[in-house]
mmCIF file with all atom_site columns, C-alpha atoms in Angstrom:
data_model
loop_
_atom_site.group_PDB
_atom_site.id
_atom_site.type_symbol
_atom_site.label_atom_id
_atom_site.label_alt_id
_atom_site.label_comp_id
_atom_site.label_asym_id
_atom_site.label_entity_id
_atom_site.label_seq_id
_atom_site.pdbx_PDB_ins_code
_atom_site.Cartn_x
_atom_site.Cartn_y
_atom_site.Cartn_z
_atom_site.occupancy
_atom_site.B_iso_or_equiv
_atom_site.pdbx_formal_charge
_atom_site.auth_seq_id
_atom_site.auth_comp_id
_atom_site.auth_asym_id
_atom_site.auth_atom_id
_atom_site.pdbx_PDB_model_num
ATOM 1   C CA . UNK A 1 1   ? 8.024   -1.555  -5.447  1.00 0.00 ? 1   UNK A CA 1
ATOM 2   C CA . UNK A 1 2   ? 5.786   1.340   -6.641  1.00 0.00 ? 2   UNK A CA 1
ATOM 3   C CA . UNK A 1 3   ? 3.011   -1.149  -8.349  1.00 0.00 ? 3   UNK A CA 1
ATOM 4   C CA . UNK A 1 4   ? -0.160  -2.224  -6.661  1.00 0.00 ? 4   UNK A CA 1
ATOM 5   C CA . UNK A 1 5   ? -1.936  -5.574  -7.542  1.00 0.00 ? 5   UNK A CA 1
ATOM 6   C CA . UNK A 1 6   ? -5.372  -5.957  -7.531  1.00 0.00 ? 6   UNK A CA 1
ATOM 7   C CA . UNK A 1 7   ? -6.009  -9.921  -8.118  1.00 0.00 ? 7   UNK A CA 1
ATOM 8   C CA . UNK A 1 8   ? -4.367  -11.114 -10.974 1.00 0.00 ? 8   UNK A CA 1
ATOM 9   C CA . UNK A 1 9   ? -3.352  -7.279  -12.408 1.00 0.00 ? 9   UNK A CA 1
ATOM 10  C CA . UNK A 1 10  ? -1.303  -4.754  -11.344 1.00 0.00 ? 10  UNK A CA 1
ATOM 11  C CA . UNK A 1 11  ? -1.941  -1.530  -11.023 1.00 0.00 ? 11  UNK A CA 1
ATOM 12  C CA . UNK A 1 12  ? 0.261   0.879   -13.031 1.00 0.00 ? 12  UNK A CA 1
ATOM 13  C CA . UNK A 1 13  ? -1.403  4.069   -13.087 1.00 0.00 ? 13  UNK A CA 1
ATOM 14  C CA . UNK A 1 14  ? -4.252  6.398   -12.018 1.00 0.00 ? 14  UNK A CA 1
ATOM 15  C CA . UNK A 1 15  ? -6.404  8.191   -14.506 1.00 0.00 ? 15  UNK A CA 1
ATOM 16  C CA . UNK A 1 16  ? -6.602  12.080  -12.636 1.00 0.00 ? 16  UNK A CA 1
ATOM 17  C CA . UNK A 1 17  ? -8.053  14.114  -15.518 1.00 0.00 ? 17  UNK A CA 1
ATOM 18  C CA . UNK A 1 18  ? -8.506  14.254  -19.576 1.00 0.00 ? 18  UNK A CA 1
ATOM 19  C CA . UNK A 1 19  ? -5.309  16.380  -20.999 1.00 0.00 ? 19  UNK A CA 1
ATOM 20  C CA . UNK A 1 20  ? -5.722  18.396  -24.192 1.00 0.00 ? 20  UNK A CA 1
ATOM 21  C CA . UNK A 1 21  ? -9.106  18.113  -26.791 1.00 0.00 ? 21  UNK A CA 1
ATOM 22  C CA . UNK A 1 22  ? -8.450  15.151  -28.225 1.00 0.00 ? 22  UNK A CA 1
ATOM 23  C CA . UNK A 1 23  ? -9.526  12.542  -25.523 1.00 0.00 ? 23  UNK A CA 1
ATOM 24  C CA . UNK A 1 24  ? -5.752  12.169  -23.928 1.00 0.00 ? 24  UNK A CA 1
ATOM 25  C CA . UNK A 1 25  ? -5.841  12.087  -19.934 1.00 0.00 ? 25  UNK A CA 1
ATOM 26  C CA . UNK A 1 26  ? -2.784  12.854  -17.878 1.00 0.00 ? 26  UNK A CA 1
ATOM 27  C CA . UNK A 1 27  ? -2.031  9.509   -14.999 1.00 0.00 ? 27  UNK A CA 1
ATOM 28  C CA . UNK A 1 28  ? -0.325  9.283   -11.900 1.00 0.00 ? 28  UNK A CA 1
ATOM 29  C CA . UNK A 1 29  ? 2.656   7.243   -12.366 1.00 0.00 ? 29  UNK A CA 1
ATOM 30  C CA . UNK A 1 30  ? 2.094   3.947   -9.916  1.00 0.00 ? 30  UNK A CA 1
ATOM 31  C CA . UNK A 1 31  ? 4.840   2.352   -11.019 1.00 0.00 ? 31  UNK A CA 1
ATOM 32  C CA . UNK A 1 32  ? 8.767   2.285   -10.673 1.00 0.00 ? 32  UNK A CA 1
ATOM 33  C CA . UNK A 1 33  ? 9.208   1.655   -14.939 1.00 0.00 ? 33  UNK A CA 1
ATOM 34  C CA . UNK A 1 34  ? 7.285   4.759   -16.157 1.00 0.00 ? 34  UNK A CA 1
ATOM 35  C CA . UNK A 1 35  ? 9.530   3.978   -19.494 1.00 0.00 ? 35  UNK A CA 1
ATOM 36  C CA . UNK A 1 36  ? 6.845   0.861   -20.003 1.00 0.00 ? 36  UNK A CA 1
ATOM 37  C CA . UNK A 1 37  ? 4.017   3.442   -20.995 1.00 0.00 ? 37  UNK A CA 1
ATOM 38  C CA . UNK A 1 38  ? 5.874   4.180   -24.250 1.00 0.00 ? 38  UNK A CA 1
ATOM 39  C CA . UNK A 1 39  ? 5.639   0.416   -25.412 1.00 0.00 ? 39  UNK A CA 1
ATOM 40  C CA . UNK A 1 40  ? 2.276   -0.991  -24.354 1.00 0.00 ? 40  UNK A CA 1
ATOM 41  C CA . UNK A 1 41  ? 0.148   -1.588  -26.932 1.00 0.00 ? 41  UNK A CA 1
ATOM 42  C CA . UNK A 1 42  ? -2.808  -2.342  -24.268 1.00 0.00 ? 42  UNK A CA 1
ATOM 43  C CA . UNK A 1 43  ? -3.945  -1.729  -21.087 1.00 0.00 ? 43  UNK A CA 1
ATOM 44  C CA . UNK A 1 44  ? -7.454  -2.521  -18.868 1.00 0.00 ? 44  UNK A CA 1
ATOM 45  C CA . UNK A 1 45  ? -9.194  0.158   -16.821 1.00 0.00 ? 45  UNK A CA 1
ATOM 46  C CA . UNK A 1 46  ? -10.331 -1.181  -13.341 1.00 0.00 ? 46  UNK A CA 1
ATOM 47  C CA . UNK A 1 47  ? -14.244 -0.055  -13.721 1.00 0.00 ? 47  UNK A CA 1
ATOM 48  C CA . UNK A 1 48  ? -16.298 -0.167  -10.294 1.00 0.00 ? 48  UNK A CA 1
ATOM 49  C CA . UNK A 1 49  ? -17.990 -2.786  -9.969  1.00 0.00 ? 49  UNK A CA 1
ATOM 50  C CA . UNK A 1 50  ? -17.238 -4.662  -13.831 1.00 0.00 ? 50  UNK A CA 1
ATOM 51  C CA . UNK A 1 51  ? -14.219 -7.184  -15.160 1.00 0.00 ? 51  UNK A CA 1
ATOM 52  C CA . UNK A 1 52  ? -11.059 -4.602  -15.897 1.00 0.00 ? 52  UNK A CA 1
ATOM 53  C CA . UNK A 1 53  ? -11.902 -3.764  -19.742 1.00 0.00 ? 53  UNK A CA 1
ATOM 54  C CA . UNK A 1 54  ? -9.661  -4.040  -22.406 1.00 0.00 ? 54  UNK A CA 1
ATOM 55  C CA . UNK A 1 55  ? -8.306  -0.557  -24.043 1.00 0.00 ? 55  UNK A CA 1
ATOM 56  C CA . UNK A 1 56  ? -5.895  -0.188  -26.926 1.00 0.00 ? 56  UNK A CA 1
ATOM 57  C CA . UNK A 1 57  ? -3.454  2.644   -26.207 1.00 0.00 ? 57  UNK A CA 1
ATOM 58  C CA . UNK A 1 58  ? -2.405  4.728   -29.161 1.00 0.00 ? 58  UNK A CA 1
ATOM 59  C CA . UNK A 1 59  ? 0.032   6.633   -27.303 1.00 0.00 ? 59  UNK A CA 1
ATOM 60  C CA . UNK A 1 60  ? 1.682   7.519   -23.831 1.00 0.00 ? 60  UNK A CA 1
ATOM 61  C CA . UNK A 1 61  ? 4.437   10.272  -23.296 1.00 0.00 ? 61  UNK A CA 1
ATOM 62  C CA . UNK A 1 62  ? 5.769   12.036  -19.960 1.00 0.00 ? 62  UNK A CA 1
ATOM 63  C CA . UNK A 1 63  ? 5.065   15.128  -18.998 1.00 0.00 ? 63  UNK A CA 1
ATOM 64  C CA . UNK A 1 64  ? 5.174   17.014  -15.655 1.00 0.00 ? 64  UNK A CA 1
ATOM 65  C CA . UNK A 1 65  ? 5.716   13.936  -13.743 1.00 0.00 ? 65  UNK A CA 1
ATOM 66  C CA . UNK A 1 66  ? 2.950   12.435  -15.164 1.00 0.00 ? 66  UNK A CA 1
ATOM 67  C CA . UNK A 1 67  ? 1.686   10.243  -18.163 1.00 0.00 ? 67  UNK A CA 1
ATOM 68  C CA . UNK A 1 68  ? -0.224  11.202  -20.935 1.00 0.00 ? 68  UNK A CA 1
ATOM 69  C CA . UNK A 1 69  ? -2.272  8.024   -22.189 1.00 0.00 ? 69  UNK A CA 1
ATOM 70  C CA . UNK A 1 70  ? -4.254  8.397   -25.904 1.00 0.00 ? 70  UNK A CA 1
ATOM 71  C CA . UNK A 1 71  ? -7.346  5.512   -25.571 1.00 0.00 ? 71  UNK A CA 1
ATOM 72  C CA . UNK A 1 72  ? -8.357  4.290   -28.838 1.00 0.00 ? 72  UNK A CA 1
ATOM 73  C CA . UNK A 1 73  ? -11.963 5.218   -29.226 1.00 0.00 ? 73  UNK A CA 1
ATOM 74  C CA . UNK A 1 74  ? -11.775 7.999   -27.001 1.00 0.00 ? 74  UNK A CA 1
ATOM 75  C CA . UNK A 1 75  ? -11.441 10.845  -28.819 1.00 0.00 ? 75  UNK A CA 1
ATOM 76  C CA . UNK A 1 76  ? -13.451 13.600  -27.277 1.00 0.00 ? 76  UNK A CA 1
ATOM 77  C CA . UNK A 1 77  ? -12.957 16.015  -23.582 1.00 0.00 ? 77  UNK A CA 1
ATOM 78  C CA . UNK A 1 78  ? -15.999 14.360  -22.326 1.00 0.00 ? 78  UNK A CA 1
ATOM 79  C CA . UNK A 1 79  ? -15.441 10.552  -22.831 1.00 0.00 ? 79  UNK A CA 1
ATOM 80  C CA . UNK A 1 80  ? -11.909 11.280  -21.380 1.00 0.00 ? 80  UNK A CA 1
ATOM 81  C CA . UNK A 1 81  ? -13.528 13.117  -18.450 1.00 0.00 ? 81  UNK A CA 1
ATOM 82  C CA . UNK A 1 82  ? -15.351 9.727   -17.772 1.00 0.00 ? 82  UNK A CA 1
ATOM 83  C CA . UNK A 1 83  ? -12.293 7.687   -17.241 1.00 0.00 ? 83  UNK A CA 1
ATOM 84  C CA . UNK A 1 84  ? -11.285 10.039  -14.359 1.00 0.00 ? 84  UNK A CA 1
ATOM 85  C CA . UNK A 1 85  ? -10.358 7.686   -11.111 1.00 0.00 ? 85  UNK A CA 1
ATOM 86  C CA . UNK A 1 86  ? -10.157 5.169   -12.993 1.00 0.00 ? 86  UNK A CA 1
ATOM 87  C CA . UNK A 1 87  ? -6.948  2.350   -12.266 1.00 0.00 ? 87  UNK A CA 1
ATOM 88  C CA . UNK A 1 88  ? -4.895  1.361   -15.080 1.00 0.00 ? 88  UNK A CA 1
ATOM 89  C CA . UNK A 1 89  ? -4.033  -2.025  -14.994 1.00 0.00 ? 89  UNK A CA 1
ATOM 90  C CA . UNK A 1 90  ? -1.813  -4.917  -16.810 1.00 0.00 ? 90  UNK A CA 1
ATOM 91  C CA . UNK A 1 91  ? -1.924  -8.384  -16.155 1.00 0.00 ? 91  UNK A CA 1
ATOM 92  C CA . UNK A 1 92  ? 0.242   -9.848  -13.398 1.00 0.00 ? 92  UNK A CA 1
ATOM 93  C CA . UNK A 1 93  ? 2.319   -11.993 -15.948 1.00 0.00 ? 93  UNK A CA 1
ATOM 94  C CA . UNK A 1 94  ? 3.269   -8.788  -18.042 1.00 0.00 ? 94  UNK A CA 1
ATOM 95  C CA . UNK A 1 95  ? 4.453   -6.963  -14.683 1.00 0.00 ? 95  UNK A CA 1
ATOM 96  C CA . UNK A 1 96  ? 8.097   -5.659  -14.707 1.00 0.00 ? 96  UNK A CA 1
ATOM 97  C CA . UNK A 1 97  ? 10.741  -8.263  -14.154 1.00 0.00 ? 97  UNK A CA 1
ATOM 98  C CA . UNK A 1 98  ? 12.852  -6.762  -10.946 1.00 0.00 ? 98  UNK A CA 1
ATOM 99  C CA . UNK A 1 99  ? 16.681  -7.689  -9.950  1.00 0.00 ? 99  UNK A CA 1
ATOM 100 C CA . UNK A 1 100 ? 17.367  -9.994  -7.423  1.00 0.00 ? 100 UNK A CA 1
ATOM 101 C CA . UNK A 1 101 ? 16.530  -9.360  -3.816  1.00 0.00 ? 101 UNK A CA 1
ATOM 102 C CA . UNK A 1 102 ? 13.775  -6.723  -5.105  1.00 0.00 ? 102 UNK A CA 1
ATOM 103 C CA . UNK A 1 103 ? 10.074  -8.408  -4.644  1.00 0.00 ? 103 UNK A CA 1
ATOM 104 C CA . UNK A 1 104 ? 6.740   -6.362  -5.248  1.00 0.00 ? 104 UNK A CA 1
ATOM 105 C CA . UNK A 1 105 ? 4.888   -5.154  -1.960  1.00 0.00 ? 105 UNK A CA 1
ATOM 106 C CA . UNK A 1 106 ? 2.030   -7.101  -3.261  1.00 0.00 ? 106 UNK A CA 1
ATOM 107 C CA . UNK A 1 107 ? 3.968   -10.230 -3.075  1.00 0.00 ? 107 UNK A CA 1
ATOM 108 C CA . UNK A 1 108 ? 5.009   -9.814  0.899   1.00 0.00 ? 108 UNK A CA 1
ATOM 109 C CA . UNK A 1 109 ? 1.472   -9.925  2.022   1.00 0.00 ? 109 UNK A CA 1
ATOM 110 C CA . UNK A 1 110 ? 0.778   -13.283 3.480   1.00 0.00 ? 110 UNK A CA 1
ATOM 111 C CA . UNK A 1 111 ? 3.953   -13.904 4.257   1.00 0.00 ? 111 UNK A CA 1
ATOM 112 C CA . UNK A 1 112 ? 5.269   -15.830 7.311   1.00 0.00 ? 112 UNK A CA 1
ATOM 113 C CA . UNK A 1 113 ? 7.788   -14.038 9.145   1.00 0.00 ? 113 UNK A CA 1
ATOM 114 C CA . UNK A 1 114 ? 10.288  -16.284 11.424  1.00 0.00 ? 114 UNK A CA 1
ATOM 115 C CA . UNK A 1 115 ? 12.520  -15.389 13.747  1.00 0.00 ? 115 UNK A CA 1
ATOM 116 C CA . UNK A 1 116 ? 16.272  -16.348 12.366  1.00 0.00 ? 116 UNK A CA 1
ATOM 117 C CA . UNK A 1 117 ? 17.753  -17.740 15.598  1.00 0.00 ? 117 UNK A CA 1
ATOM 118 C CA . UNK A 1 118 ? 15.312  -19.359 17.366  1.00 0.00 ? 118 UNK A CA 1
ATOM 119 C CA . UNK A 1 119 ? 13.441  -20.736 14.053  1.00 0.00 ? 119 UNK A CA 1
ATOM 120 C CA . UNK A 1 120 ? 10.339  -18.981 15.787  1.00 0.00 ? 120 UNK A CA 1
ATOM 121 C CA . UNK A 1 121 ? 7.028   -18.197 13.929  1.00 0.00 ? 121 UNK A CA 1
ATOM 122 C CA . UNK A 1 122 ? 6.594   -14.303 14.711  1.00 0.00 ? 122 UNK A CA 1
ATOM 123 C CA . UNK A 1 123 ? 3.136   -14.044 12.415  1.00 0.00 ? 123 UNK A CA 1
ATOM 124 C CA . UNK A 1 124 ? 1.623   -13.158 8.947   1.00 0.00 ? 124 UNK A CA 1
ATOM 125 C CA . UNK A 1 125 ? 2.407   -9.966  6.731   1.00 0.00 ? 125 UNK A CA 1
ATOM 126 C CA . UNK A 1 126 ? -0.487  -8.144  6.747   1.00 0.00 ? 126 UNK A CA 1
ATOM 127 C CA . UNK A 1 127 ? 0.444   -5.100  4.866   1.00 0.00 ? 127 UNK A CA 1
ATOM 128 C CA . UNK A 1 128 ? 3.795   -3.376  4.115   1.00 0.00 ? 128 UNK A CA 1
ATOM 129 C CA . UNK A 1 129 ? 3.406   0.361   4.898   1.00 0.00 ? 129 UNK A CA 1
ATOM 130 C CA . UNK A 1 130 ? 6.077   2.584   2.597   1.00 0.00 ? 130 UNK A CA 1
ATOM 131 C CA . UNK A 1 131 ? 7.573   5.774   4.572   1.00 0.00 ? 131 UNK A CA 1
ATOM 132 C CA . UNK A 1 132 ? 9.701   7.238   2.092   1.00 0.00 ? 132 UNK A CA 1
ATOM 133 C CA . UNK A 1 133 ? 12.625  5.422   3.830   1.00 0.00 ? 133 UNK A CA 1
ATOM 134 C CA . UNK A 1 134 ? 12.561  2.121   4.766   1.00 0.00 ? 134 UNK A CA 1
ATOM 135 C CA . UNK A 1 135 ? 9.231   0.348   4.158   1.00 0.00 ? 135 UNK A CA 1
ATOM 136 C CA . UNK A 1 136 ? 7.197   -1.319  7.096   1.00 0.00 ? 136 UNK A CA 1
ATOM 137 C CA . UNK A 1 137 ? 6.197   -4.743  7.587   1.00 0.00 ? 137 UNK A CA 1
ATOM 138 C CA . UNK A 1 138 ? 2.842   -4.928  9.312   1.00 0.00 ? 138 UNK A CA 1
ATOM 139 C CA . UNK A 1 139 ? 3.213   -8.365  10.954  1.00 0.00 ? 139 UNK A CA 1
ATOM 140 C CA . UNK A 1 140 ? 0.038   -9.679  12.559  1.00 0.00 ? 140 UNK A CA 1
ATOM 141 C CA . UNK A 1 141 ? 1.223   -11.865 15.736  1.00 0.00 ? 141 UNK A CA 1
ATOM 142 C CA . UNK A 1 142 ? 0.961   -15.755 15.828  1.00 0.00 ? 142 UNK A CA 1
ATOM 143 C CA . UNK A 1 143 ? 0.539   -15.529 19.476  1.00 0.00 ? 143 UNK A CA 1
ATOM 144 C CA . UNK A 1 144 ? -2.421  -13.413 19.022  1.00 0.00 ? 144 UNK A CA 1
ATOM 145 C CA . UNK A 1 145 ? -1.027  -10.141 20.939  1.00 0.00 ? 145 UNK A CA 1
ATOM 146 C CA . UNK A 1 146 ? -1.806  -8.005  17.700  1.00 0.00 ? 146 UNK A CA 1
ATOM 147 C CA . UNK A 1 147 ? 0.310   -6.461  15.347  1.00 0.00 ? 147 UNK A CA 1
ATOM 148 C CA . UNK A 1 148 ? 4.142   -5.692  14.969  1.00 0.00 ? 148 UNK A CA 1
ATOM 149 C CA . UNK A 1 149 ? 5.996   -3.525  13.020  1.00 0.00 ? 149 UNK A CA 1
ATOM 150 C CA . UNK A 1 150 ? 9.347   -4.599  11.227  1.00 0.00 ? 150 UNK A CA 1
ATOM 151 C CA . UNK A 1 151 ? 11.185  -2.510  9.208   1.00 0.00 ? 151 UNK A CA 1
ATOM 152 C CA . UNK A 1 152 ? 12.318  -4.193  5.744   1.00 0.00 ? 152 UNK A CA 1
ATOM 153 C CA . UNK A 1 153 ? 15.611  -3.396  5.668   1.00 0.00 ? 153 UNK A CA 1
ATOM 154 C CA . UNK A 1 154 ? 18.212  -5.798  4.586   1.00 0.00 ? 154 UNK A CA 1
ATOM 155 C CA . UNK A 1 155 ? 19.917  -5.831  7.951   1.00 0.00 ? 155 UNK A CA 1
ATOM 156 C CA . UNK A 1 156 ? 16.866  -6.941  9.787   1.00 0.00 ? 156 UNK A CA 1
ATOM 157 C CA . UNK A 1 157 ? 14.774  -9.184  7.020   1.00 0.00 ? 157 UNK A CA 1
ATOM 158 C CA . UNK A 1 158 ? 17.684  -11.765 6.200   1.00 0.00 ? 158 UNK A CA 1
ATOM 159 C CA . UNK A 1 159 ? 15.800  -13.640 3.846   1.00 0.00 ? 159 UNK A CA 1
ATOM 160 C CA . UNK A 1 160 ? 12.736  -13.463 1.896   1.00 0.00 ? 160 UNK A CA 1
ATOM 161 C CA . UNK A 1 161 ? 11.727  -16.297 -0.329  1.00 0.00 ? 161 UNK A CA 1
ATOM 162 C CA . UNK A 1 162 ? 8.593   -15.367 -2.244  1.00 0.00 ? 162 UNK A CA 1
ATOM 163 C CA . UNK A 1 163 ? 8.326   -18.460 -3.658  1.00 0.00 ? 163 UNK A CA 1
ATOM 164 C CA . UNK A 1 164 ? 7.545   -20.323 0.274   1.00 0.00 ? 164 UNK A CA 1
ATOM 165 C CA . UNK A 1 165 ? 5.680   -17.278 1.168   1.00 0.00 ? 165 UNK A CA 1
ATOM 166 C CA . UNK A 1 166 ? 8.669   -17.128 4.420   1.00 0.00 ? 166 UNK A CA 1
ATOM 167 C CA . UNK A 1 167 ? 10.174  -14.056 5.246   1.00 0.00 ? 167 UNK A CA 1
ATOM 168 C CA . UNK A 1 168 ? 13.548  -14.704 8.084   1.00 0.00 ? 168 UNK A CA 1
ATOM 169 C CA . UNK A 1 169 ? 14.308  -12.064 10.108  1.00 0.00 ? 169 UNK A CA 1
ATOM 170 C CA . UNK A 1 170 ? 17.431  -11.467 12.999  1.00 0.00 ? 170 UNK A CA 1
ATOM 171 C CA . UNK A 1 171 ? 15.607  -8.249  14.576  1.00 0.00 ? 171 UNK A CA 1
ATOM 172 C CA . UNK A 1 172 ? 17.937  -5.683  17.414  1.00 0.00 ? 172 UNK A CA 1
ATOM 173 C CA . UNK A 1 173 ? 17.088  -6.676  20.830  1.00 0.00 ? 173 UNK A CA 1
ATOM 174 C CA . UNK A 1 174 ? 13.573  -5.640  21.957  1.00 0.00 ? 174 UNK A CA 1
ATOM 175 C CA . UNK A 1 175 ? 11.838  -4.459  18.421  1.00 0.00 ? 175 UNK A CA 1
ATOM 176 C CA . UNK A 1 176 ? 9.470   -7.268  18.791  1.00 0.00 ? 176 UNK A CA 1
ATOM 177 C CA . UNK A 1 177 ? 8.470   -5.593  22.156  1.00 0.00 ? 177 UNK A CA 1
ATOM 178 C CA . UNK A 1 178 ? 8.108   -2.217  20.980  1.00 0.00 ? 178 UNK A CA 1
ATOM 179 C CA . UNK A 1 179 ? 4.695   -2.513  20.573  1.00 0.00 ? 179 UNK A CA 1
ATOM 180 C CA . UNK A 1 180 ? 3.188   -4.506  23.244  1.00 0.00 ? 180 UNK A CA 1
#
């Protein structure tokens, strides 16, 4: 999904610039439940370098594809200017509940990926790259022969059990090969 963790939060949105005089900043949407910005009551802000601090949000509304967050205390151009870059975050036990046979990206990485018919341990998720199609698995190879890429797409990744951090897969001939 759309949401990026960063240790136990999640990363919902990105603060790009204040929005109006009244200390409101407009946010990339990072998420694939932009309607949860109209109900949170607070978020944190992922500061460089600092624990994510606590923020109350007064308001959030769409517009132009984006998300205009009102920060209590921040009531001014120039303290909203400040918060520009900034990541904002919810903890990872408030995150969006998804349907069945969705996961977050987040929650592939680490993941062993087997090979269905001969029970085979291919290597470790190391990141899961999206293309605006079918995401990538980038599988880092037990054998040591560096990385493979796997599409995840329900025809190739049979099953995926978060839970035993195991991802089975019944790849077309030679796609294991394709980048040796």
């Amino acid at each position: 999904m759309g949401e990026i963790t960063g240790g136990p939060y999640l990363t919902i949105a990105r603060i790009l610039r204040p929005q109006g005089r009244r200390g409101e900043v407009a946010a990339e949407i990072l998420t694939d439940f932009p309607e949860r910005f109209q109900q949170l009551p607070r978020v944190f802000l992922e500061v460089p370098g600092q624990a994510p601090k606590p923020v109350e949000v007064e308001r959030g509304w769409p517009h132009k594809g984006r998300i205009i967050l009102k920060f209590s205390g921040i009531d001014s151009i120039d303290s909203a200017a400040r918060l520009r870059g900034l990541q904002v975050l919810v903890p990872w036990e408030e995150r969006a509940k998804l349907p069945p046979d969705q996961y977050y990206t987040c929650e592939l990485r680490g993941c062993r990926v087997i090979r269905e018919c001969e029970e085979k341990e291919i290597g470790t998720v190391t990141d899961v790259e999206p293309t605006g199609g079918v995401d990538l698995l980038h599988v880092q190879r037990a054998d040591g022969k560096g990385e493979v890429l796997i599409p995840l797409a329900q025809e190739i990744c049979r099953r995926i059990d978060v839970a035993s951090r195991t991802i089975v897969i019944d790849p077309p001939e030679e796609l294991l090969e394709l980048n040796e």
